[in-house]
Amino acid sequence: MEKTLSLSLASRAPTLDERPLEKRVGLIILATDHTTEPDFQRMVASDRVGVYVARIHYANPVTPENLRAMQPSLTTAAGLILPDEQLDVIMYSCTSASVVIGDEQVTAAIHASKPNVPVVTPTAAAVKGLHALGARRISVLTPYTLETSRPMADYFAESGFTIDRFTCLGLTDDREMARIGTDEIIAFAREAMAPGSDALFISCTAVRAASVAARIEDAIGKPVVTSNLATAWACLRLCGDDEHRPQLGRLMTLPMAGV
């Protein structure tokens, strides 16, 4: 006859930590995104900081209309990241959409389900990063078409920067943008950098520029800010992490104003 296995209940309930990890970073990323999660696991996640992701529907090609269509999804996506629990920061990982939707509108949509949490967009983080580096004159490299790049040029001009050179690669699919090789990114960065610029901004969270930011700086002799480098820097600083990481680029050695 088979013996009945005896189960027993522990003598007491376990003591619970307030949180599994001290800090929580929420990411809202495109369903087609290949790059943001690996970048944030490499640059942000640690034993102290957890990175939690929600993906939203996105349909290529990259056009202002398709980018703007993501706005209604932001509230639902934010609410799905650790529902009913407080986050330390939420980042919406699309540079071109942040331009066409607007930083304030992105923040409002996220606050509809996660009120009071600091919201980071690649565009606002890039502006803060360029200011931290003391840049006033910039060059810009995007993977987009001229049509999609125009609003971004206007955004940085309206933010007070003088744009010396603005280079577009003419791609329309963010999955192809993610496949631009790192050596190619460095080569295009060299071409995109105007001699008189204080810094280079490389746009698009799909582009793997953050992984070679330090190499780009060596190649052009000036600081570089990329979409994912800027947002990772902003999220870390908002989580109280001020560690200098020069191997990730000059920006990662600097504080963020207002934090």
PDB file of C-alpha atoms in Angstrom:
ATOM      1  CA  MET A   1       0.000   0.000   0.000  1.00  0.00           C
ATOM      2  CA  GLU A   2       1.406   3.430  -0.988  1.00  0.00           C
ATOM      3  CA  LYS A   3       2.356   5.606   1.959  1.00  0.00           C
ATOM      4  CA  THR A   4       0.555   8.945   2.241  1.00  0.00           C
ATOM      5  CA  LEU A   5       2.995  11.851   2.065  1.00  0.00           C
ATOM      6  CA  SER A   6       2.700  14.082   5.086  1.00  0.00           C
ATOM      7  CA  LEU A   7       2.715  17.855   4.551  1.00  0.00           C
ATOM      8  CA  SER A   8       3.170  20.387   7.319  1.00  0.00           C
ATOM      9  CA  LEU A   9       2.744  24.111   7.655  1.00  0.00           C
ATOM     10  CA  ALA A  10       5.683  26.181   8.946  1.00  0.00           C
ATOM     11  CA  SER A  11       5.429  27.370  12.489  1.00  0.00           C
ATOM     12  CA  ARG A  12       5.193  30.994  11.378  1.00  0.00           C
ATOM     13  CA  ALA A  13       4.679  33.180   8.354  1.00  0.00           C
ATOM     14  CA  PRO A  14       7.858  34.488   6.665  1.00  0.00           C
ATOM     15  CA  THR A  15       9.062  38.008   7.338  1.00  0.00           C
ATOM     16  CA  LEU A  16       8.706  40.035   4.131  1.00  0.00           C
ATOM     17  CA  ASP A  17      11.014  42.709   2.765  1.00  0.00           C
ATOM     18  CA  GLU A  18       9.336  45.942   1.778  1.00  0.00           C
ATOM     19  CA  ARG A  19      10.435  45.334  -1.846  1.00  0.00           C
ATOM     20  CA  PRO A  20      12.291  42.531  -3.641  1.00  0.00           C
ATOM     21  CA  LEU A  21      14.688  45.215  -4.966  1.00  0.00           C
ATOM     22  CA  GLU A  22      15.231  48.696  -3.562  1.00  0.00           C
ATOM     23  CA  LYS A  23      14.430  50.634  -6.764  1.00  0.00           C
ATOM     24  CA  ARG A  24      11.984  49.972  -9.606  1.00  0.00           C
ATOM     25  CA  VAL A  25      12.403  51.249 -13.159  1.00  0.00           C
ATOM     26  CA  GLY A  26       9.457  50.702 -15.492  1.00  0.00           C
ATOM     27  CA  LEU A  27       9.986  50.586 -19.257  1.00  0.00           C
ATOM     28  CA  ILE A  28       7.317  51.053 -21.910  1.00  0.00           C
ATOM     29  CA  ILE A  29       8.808  49.799 -25.162  1.00  0.00           C
ATOM     30  CA  LEU A  30       7.619  49.006 -28.662  1.00  0.00           C
ATOM     31  CA  ALA A  31       6.604  45.458 -29.532  1.00  0.00           C
ATOM     32  CA  THR A  32       9.267  45.540 -32.263  1.00  0.00           C
ATOM     33  CA  ASP A  33      12.099  46.833 -30.034  1.00  0.00           C
ATOM     34  CA  HIS A  34      15.286  44.713 -30.032  1.00  0.00           C
ATOM     35  CA  THR A  35      17.596  47.098 -28.190  1.00  0.00           C
ATOM     36  CA  THR A  36      16.169  48.849 -25.127  1.00  0.00           C
ATOM     37  CA  GLU A  37      15.909  45.808 -22.857  1.00  0.00           C
ATOM     38  CA  PRO A  38      19.495  44.610 -23.474  1.00  0.00           C
ATOM     39  CA  ASP A  39      20.783  48.162 -23.014  1.00  0.00           C
ATOM     40  CA  PHE A  40      18.933  48.623 -19.715  1.00  0.00           C
ATOM     41  CA  GLN A  41      19.963  45.211 -18.426  1.00  0.00           C
ATOM     42  CA  ARG A  42      23.570  46.173 -19.169  1.00  0.00           C
ATOM     43  CA  MET A  43      23.511  49.778 -17.936  1.00  0.00           C
ATOM     44  CA  VAL A  44      20.739  50.042 -15.313  1.00  0.00           C
ATOM     45  CA  ALA A  45      19.722  46.705 -13.774  1.00  0.00           C
ATOM     46  CA  SER A  46      21.614  45.597 -10.675  1.00  0.00           C
ATOM     47  CA  ASP A  47      21.142  43.948  -7.298  1.00  0.00           C
ATOM     48  CA  ARG A  48      19.653  47.277  -6.189  1.00  0.00           C
ATOM     49  CA  VAL A  49      17.685  48.350  -9.271  1.00  0.00           C
ATOM     50  CA  GLY A  50      15.038  46.227 -10.981  1.00  0.00           C
ATOM     51  CA  VAL A  51      13.894  46.871 -14.565  1.00  0.00           C
ATOM     52  CA  TYR A  52      10.283  45.942 -15.396  1.00  0.00           C
ATOM     53  CA  VAL A  53       8.950  46.037 -18.954  1.00  0.00           C
ATOM     54  CA  ALA A  54       5.634  46.436 -20.768  1.00  0.00           C
ATOM     55  CA  ARG A  55       5.428  46.287 -24.568  1.00  0.00           C
ATOM     56  CA  ILE A  56       2.903  48.158 -26.693  1.00  0.00           C
ATOM     57  CA  HIS A  57       1.683  47.566 -30.223  1.00  0.00           C
ATOM     58  CA  TYR A  58       3.585  49.336 -32.969  1.00  0.00           C
ATOM     59  CA  ALA A  59       3.239  49.069 -36.739  1.00  0.00           C
ATOM     60  CA  ASN A  60       6.051  49.993 -39.128  1.00  0.00           C
ATOM     61  CA  PRO A  61       6.901  52.068 -41.124  1.00  0.00           C
ATOM     62  CA  VAL A  62       8.257  54.818 -38.893  1.00  0.00           C
ATOM     63  CA  THR A  63       6.104  57.784 -39.830  1.00  0.00           C
ATOM     64  CA  PRO A  64       4.703  60.637 -37.720  1.00  0.00           C
ATOM     65  CA  GLU A  65       1.231  59.107 -38.062  1.00  0.00           C
ATOM     66  CA  ASN A  66       2.253  55.631 -36.867  1.00  0.00           C
ATOM     67  CA  LEU A  67       4.294  57.108 -34.044  1.00  0.00           C
ATOM     68  CA  ARG A  68       1.409  59.248 -32.848  1.00  0.00           C
ATOM     69  CA  ALA A  69      -0.895  56.217 -32.873  1.00  0.00           C
ATOM     70  CA  MET A  70       0.895  54.804 -29.816  1.00  0.00           C
ATOM     71  CA  GLN A  71      -0.353  57.523 -27.478  1.00  0.00           C
ATOM     72  CA  PRO A  72      -3.608  55.777 -26.426  1.00  0.00           C
ATOM     73  CA  SER A  73      -1.642  52.655 -25.384  1.00  0.00           C
ATOM     74  CA  LEU A  74       0.592  54.423 -22.895  1.00  0.00           C
ATOM     75  CA  THR A  75      -1.885  54.550 -20.020  1.00  0.00           C
ATOM     76  CA  THR A  76      -2.729  50.846 -20.224  1.00  0.00           C
ATOM     77  CA  ALA A  77       0.931  49.842 -20.579  1.00  0.00           C
ATOM     78  CA  ALA A  78       1.999  51.864 -17.546  1.00  0.00           C
ATOM     79  CA  GLY A  79      -0.759  50.295 -15.474  1.00  0.00           C
ATOM     80  CA  LEU A  80       0.463  46.796 -16.352  1.00  0.00           C
ATOM     81  CA  ILE A  81       3.914  47.372 -14.848  1.00  0.00           C
ATOM     82  CA  LEU A  82       3.615  46.004 -11.293  1.00  0.00           C
ATOM     83  CA  PRO A  83      -0.067  46.975 -10.933  1.00  0.00           C
ATOM     84  CA  ASP A  84      -0.983  48.912  -7.785  1.00  0.00           C
ATOM     85  CA  GLU A  85       2.678  49.235  -6.781  1.00  0.00           C
ATOM     86  CA  GLN A  86       4.777  52.388  -6.826  1.00  0.00           C
ATOM     87  CA  LEU A  87       7.583  52.769  -9.345  1.00  0.00           C
ATOM     88  CA  ASP A  88      10.578  55.076  -8.938  1.00  0.00           C
ATOM     89  CA  VAL A  89      10.614  56.084 -12.603  1.00  0.00           C
ATOM     90  CA  ILE A  90       8.908  55.114 -15.883  1.00  0.00           C
ATOM     91  CA  MET A  91      10.636  55.510 -19.233  1.00  0.00           C
ATOM     92  CA  TYR A  92       8.841  55.560 -22.591  1.00  0.00           C
ATOM     93  CA  SER A  93      11.352  54.207 -25.062  1.00  0.00           C
ATOM     94  CA  CYS A  94      10.672  55.895 -28.374  1.00  0.00           C
ATOM     95  CA  THR A  95      12.517  59.054 -29.327  1.00  0.00           C
ATOM     96  CA  SER A  96      10.644  60.020 -32.469  1.00  0.00           C
ATOM     97  CA  ALA A  97       7.252  59.312 -30.884  1.00  0.00           C
ATOM     98  CA  SER A  98       8.155  61.452 -27.886  1.00  0.00           C
ATOM     99  CA  VAL A  99       8.668  64.315 -30.334  1.00  0.00           C
ATOM    100  CA  VAL A 100       5.426  63.930 -32.259  1.00  0.00           C
ATOM    101  CA  ILE A 101       3.264  63.089 -29.211  1.00  0.00           C
ATOM    102  CA  GLY A 102       5.055  65.556 -26.942  1.00  0.00           C
ATOM    103  CA  ASP A 103       6.924  65.019 -23.671  1.00  0.00           C
ATOM    104  CA  GLU A 104       4.104  66.545 -21.604  1.00  0.00           C
ATOM    105  CA  GLN A 105       1.441  64.442 -23.322  1.00  0.00           C
ATOM    106  CA  VAL A 106       3.466  61.257 -22.771  1.00  0.00           C
ATOM    107  CA  THR A 107       3.801  62.141 -19.095  1.00  0.00           C
ATOM    108  CA  ALA A 108       0.086  62.852 -18.774  1.00  0.00           C
ATOM    109  CA  ALA A 109      -0.860  59.534 -20.383  1.00  0.00           C
ATOM    110  CA  ILE A 110       1.414  57.593 -18.033  1.00  0.00           C
ATOM    111  CA  HIS A 111       0.246  59.535 -14.979  1.00  0.00           C
ATOM    112  CA  ALA A 112      -3.345  58.543 -15.775  1.00  0.00           C
ATOM    113  CA  SER A 113      -2.508  55.087 -14.382  1.00  0.00           C
ATOM    114  CA  LYS A 114       0.726  55.736 -12.443  1.00  0.00           C
ATOM    115  CA  PRO A 115       0.310  59.190 -10.876  1.00  0.00           C
ATOM    116  CA  ASN A 116       3.230  61.123  -9.431  1.00  0.00           C
ATOM    117  CA  VAL A 117       5.960  58.825 -10.771  1.00  0.00           C
ATOM    118  CA  PRO A 118       8.811  60.630 -12.580  1.00  0.00           C
ATOM    119  CA  VAL A 119       8.542  60.046 -16.345  1.00  0.00           C
ATOM    120  CA  VAL A 120      11.569  59.947 -18.647  1.00  0.00           C
ATOM    121  CA  THR A 121      11.438  60.311 -22.423  1.00  0.00           C
ATOM    122  CA  PRO A 122      14.477  59.969 -24.691  1.00  0.00           C
ATOM    123  CA  THR A 123      14.032  63.516 -25.960  1.00  0.00           C
ATOM    124  CA  ALA A 124      13.804  65.200 -22.556  1.00  0.00           C
ATOM    125  CA  ALA A 125      16.654  63.032 -21.235  1.00  0.00           C
ATOM    126  CA  ALA A 126      18.800  63.940 -24.238  1.00  0.00           C
ATOM    127  CA  VAL A 127      18.239  67.654 -23.629  1.00  0.00           C
ATOM    128  CA  LYS A 128      19.219  67.245 -19.961  1.00  0.00           C
ATOM    129  CA  GLY A 129      22.244  65.194 -20.971  1.00  0.00           C
ATOM    130  CA  LEU A 130      23.426  67.747 -23.520  1.00  0.00           C
ATOM    131  CA  HIS A 131      23.011  70.516 -20.946  1.00  0.00           C
ATOM    132  CA  ALA A 132      24.985  68.474 -18.396  1.00  0.00           C
ATOM    133  CA  LEU A 133      27.801  68.234 -20.948  1.00  0.00           C
ATOM    134  CA  GLY A 134      27.676  71.992 -21.533  1.00  0.00           C
ATOM    135  CA  ALA A 135      26.699  71.569 -25.192  1.00  0.00           C
ATOM    136  CA  ARG A 136      25.142  74.472 -27.060  1.00  0.00           C
ATOM    137  CA  ARG A 137      26.036  73.611 -30.646  1.00  0.00           C
ATOM    138  CA  ILE A 138      25.196  70.046 -31.644  1.00  0.00           C
ATOM    139  CA  SER A 139      25.253  67.651 -34.557  1.00  0.00           C
ATOM    140  CA  VAL A 140      22.485  65.076 -34.873  1.00  0.00           C
ATOM    141  CA  LEU A 141      22.401  61.614 -36.471  1.00  0.00           C
ATOM    142  CA  THR A 142      19.090  59.796 -36.941  1.00  0.00           C
ATOM    143  CA  PRO A 143      18.198  56.551 -38.725  1.00  0.00           C
ATOM    144  CA  TYR A 144      14.913  58.065 -39.960  1.00  0.00           C
ATOM    145  CA  THR A 145      13.640  59.580 -43.161  1.00  0.00           C
ATOM    146  CA  LEU A 146      13.713  63.330 -43.715  1.00  0.00           C
ATOM    147  CA  GLU A 147       9.969  63.497 -42.986  1.00  0.00           C
ATOM    148  CA  THR A 148      10.307  61.826 -39.592  1.00  0.00           C
ATOM    149  CA  SER A 149      13.507  63.735 -38.754  1.00  0.00           C
ATOM    150  CA  ARG A 150      12.099  67.207 -39.380  1.00  0.00           C
ATOM    151  CA  PRO A 151      10.025  67.371 -36.151  1.00  0.00           C
ATOM    152  CA  MET A 152      13.099  66.245 -34.216  1.00  0.00           C
ATOM    153  CA  ALA A 153      15.224  69.004 -35.726  1.00  0.00           C
ATOM    154  CA  ASP A 154      12.533  71.493 -34.711  1.00  0.00           C
ATOM    155  CA  TYR A 155      12.421  70.013 -31.179  1.00  0.00           C
ATOM    156  CA  PHE A 156      16.117  70.522 -30.514  1.00  0.00           C
ATOM    157  CA  ALA A 157      16.137  73.958 -32.123  1.00  0.00           C
ATOM    158  CA  GLU A 158      13.197  74.993 -29.952  1.00  0.00           C
ATOM    159  CA  SER A 159      15.072  73.603 -26.933  1.00  0.00           C
ATOM    160  CA  GLY A 160      17.751  76.224 -27.532  1.00  0.00           C
ATOM    161  CA  PHE A 161      20.422  74.273 -29.412  1.00  0.00           C
ATOM    162  CA  THR A 162      22.174  75.402 -32.566  1.00  0.00           C
ATOM    163  CA  ILE A 163      22.224  72.466 -34.987  1.00  0.00           C
ATOM    164  CA  ASP A 164      25.384  72.522 -37.081  1.00  0.00           C
ATOM    165  CA  ARG A 165      24.674  69.324 -39.012  1.00  0.00           C
ATOM    166  CA  PHE A 166      21.680  66.980 -39.144  1.00  0.00           C
ATOM    167  CA  THR A 167      22.190  63.617 -40.872  1.00  0.00           C
ATOM    168  CA  CYS A 168      19.435  61.072 -41.664  1.00  0.00           C
ATOM    169  CA  LEU A 169      19.986  57.467 -42.778  1.00  0.00           C
ATOM    170  CA  GLY A 170      16.591  57.163 -44.504  1.00  0.00           C
ATOM    171  CA  LEU A 171      15.339  53.932 -42.865  1.00  0.00           C
ATOM    172  CA  THR A 172      11.642  53.296 -42.213  1.00  0.00           C
ATOM    173  CA  ASP A 173      11.635  50.035 -40.200  1.00  0.00           C
ATOM    174  CA  ASP A 174      12.824  50.073 -36.585  1.00  0.00           C
ATOM    175  CA  ARG A 175      13.845  46.420 -36.849  1.00  0.00           C
ATOM    176  CA  GLU A 176      16.328  47.378 -39.571  1.00  0.00           C
ATOM    177  CA  MET A 177      17.522  50.276 -37.426  1.00  0.00           C
ATOM    178  CA  ALA A 178      18.411  47.712 -34.746  1.00  0.00           C
ATOM    179  CA  ARG A 179      20.490  45.792 -37.280  1.00  0.00           C
ATOM    180  CA  ILE A 180      22.866  48.659 -38.100  1.00  0.00           C
ATOM    181  CA  GLY A 181      26.250  47.256 -37.117  1.00  0.00           C
ATOM    182  CA  THR A 182      28.199  48.988 -34.376  1.00  0.00           C
ATOM    183  CA  ASP A 183      31.151  49.685 -36.673  1.00  0.00           C
ATOM    184  CA  GLU A 184      28.712  51.284 -39.106  1.00  0.00           C
ATOM    185  CA  ILE A 185      27.284  53.433 -36.313  1.00  0.00           C
ATOM    186  CA  ILE A 186      30.786  54.676 -35.493  1.00  0.00           C
ATOM    187  CA  ALA A 187      31.527  55.381 -39.158  1.00  0.00           C
ATOM    188  CA  PHE A 188      28.318  57.370 -39.617  1.00  0.00           C
ATOM    189  CA  ALA A 189      28.974  59.218 -36.347  1.00  0.00           C
ATOM    190  CA  ARG A 190      32.312  60.408 -37.760  1.00  0.00           C
ATOM    191  CA  GLU A 191      30.544  61.732 -40.864  1.00  0.00           C
ATOM    192  CA  ALA A 192      27.694  63.305 -38.895  1.00  0.00           C
ATOM    193  CA  MET A 193      29.874  65.295 -36.481  1.00  0.00           C
ATOM    194  CA  ALA A 194      30.450  68.885 -37.554  1.00  0.00           C
ATOM    195  CA  PRO A 195      33.843  70.289 -36.478  1.00  0.00           C
ATOM    196  CA  GLY A 196      32.334  73.176 -34.523  1.00  0.00           C
ATOM    197  CA  SER A 197      29.755  71.183 -32.554  1.00  0.00           C
ATOM    198  CA  ASP A 198      30.096  70.652 -28.817  1.00  0.00           C
ATOM    199  CA  ALA A 199      28.461  67.197 -28.881  1.00  0.00           C
ATOM    200  CA  LEU A 200      26.764  64.628 -31.100  1.00  0.00           C
ATOM    201  CA  PHE A 201      23.251  63.312 -30.450  1.00  0.00           C
ATOM    202  CA  ILE A 202      22.388  59.921 -31.974  1.00  0.00           C
ATOM    203  CA  SER A 203      18.656  59.354 -32.009  1.00  0.00           C
ATOM    204  CA  CYS A 204      16.512  56.229 -31.784  1.00  0.00           C
ATOM    205  CA  THR A 205      16.153  53.673 -29.017  1.00  0.00           C
ATOM    206  CA  ALA A 206      16.432  50.916 -31.628  1.00  0.00           C
ATOM    207  CA  VAL A 207      19.951  51.925 -32.682  1.00  0.00           C
ATOM    208  CA  ARG A 208      22.728  50.166 -30.737  1.00  0.00           C
ATOM    209  CA  ALA A 209      24.756  53.355 -30.294  1.00  0.00           C
ATOM    210  CA  ALA A 210      24.821  53.282 -26.484  1.00  0.00           C
ATOM    211  CA  SER A 211      26.884  50.106 -26.547  1.00  0.00           C
ATOM    212  CA  VAL A 212      29.697  51.918 -28.387  1.00  0.00           C
ATOM    213  CA  ALA A 213      29.306  55.444 -26.965  1.00  0.00           C
ATOM    214  CA  ALA A 214      32.833  55.525 -25.549  1.00  0.00           C
ATOM    215  CA  ARG A 215      34.267  54.323 -28.879  1.00  0.00           C
ATOM    216  CA  ILE A 216      32.323  57.033 -30.711  1.00  0.00           C
ATOM    217  CA  GLU A 217      33.708  59.668 -28.351  1.00  0.00           C
ATOM    218  CA  ASP A 218      37.226  58.421 -29.045  1.00  0.00           C
ATOM    219  CA  ALA A 219      36.530  58.610 -32.783  1.00  0.00           C
ATOM    220  CA  ILE A 220      35.028  62.116 -32.873  1.00  0.00           C
ATOM    221  CA  GLY A 221      36.883  63.707 -29.954  1.00  0.00           C
ATOM    222  CA  LYS A 222      33.669  65.105 -28.484  1.00  0.00           C
ATOM    223  CA  PRO A 223      30.931  63.847 -26.141  1.00  0.00           C
ATOM    224  CA  VAL A 224      28.097  61.756 -27.543  1.00  0.00           C
ATOM    225  CA  VAL A 225      24.559  61.416 -26.224  1.00  0.00           C
ATOM    226  CA  THR A 226      22.408  58.574 -27.520  1.00  0.00           C
ATOM    227  CA  SER A 227      18.746  57.913 -26.818  1.00  0.00           C
ATOM    228  CA  ASN A 228      19.347  54.871 -24.607  1.00  0.00           C
ATOM    229  CA  LEU A 229      22.425  56.313 -22.937  1.00  0.00           C
ATOM    230  CA  ALA A 230      20.460  59.439 -21.995  1.00  0.00           C
ATOM    231  CA  THR A 231      17.468  57.544 -20.607  1.00  0.00           C
ATOM    232  CA  ALA A 232      19.629  55.055 -18.705  1.00  0.00           C
ATOM    233  CA  TRP A 233      21.566  57.971 -17.174  1.00  0.00           C
ATOM    234  CA  ALA A 234      18.352  59.781 -16.229  1.00  0.00           C
ATOM    235  CA  CYS A 235      16.767  56.657 -14.709  1.00  0.00           C
ATOM    236  CA  LEU A 236      19.885  55.886 -12.660  1.00  0.00           C
ATOM    237  CA  ARG A 237      20.136  59.435 -11.360  1.00  0.00           C
ATOM    238  CA  LEU A 238      16.434  59.462 -10.434  1.00  0.00           C
ATOM    239  CA  CYS A 239      17.048  56.233  -8.501  1.00  0.00           C
ATOM    240  CA  GLY A 240      19.821  57.951  -6.539  1.00  0.00           C
ATOM    241  CA  ASP A 241      22.638  56.154  -8.359  1.00  0.00           C
ATOM    242  CA  ASP A 242      25.481  58.643  -8.936  1.00  0.00           C
ATOM    243  CA  GLU A 243      28.206  56.116  -9.726  1.00  0.00           C
ATOM    244  CA  HIS A 244      30.694  57.236 -12.369  1.00  0.00           C
ATOM    245  CA  ARG A 245      30.839  54.828 -15.306  1.00  0.00           C
ATOM    246  CA  PRO A 246      33.247  56.438 -17.804  1.00  0.00           C
ATOM    247  CA  GLN A 247      33.402  53.198 -19.786  1.00  0.00           C
ATOM    248  CA  LEU A 248      29.803  53.917 -20.858  1.00  0.00           C
ATOM    249  CA  GLY A 249      30.566  57.451 -22.037  1.00  0.00           C
ATOM    250  CA  ARG A 250      31.209  60.890 -20.567  1.00  0.00           C
ATOM    251  CA  LEU A 251      27.557  61.439 -19.711  1.00  0.00           C
ATOM    252  CA  MET A 252      27.699  58.599 -17.187  1.00  0.00           C
ATOM    253  CA  THR A 253      30.215  60.554 -15.124  1.00  0.00           C
ATOM    254  CA  LEU A 254      27.923  63.541 -14.588  1.00  0.00           C
ATOM    255  CA  PRO A 255      25.069  64.437 -12.218  1.00  0.00           C
ATOM    256  CA  MET A 256      21.613  65.354 -13.539  1.00  0.00           C
ATOM    257  CA  ALA A 257      20.332  68.813 -12.714  1.00  0.00           C
ATOM    258  CA  GLY A 258      17.382  68.907 -10.351  1.00  0.00           C
ATOM    259  CA  VAL A 259      18.067  65.507  -8.763  1.00  0.00           C
TER     260      VAL A 259
END
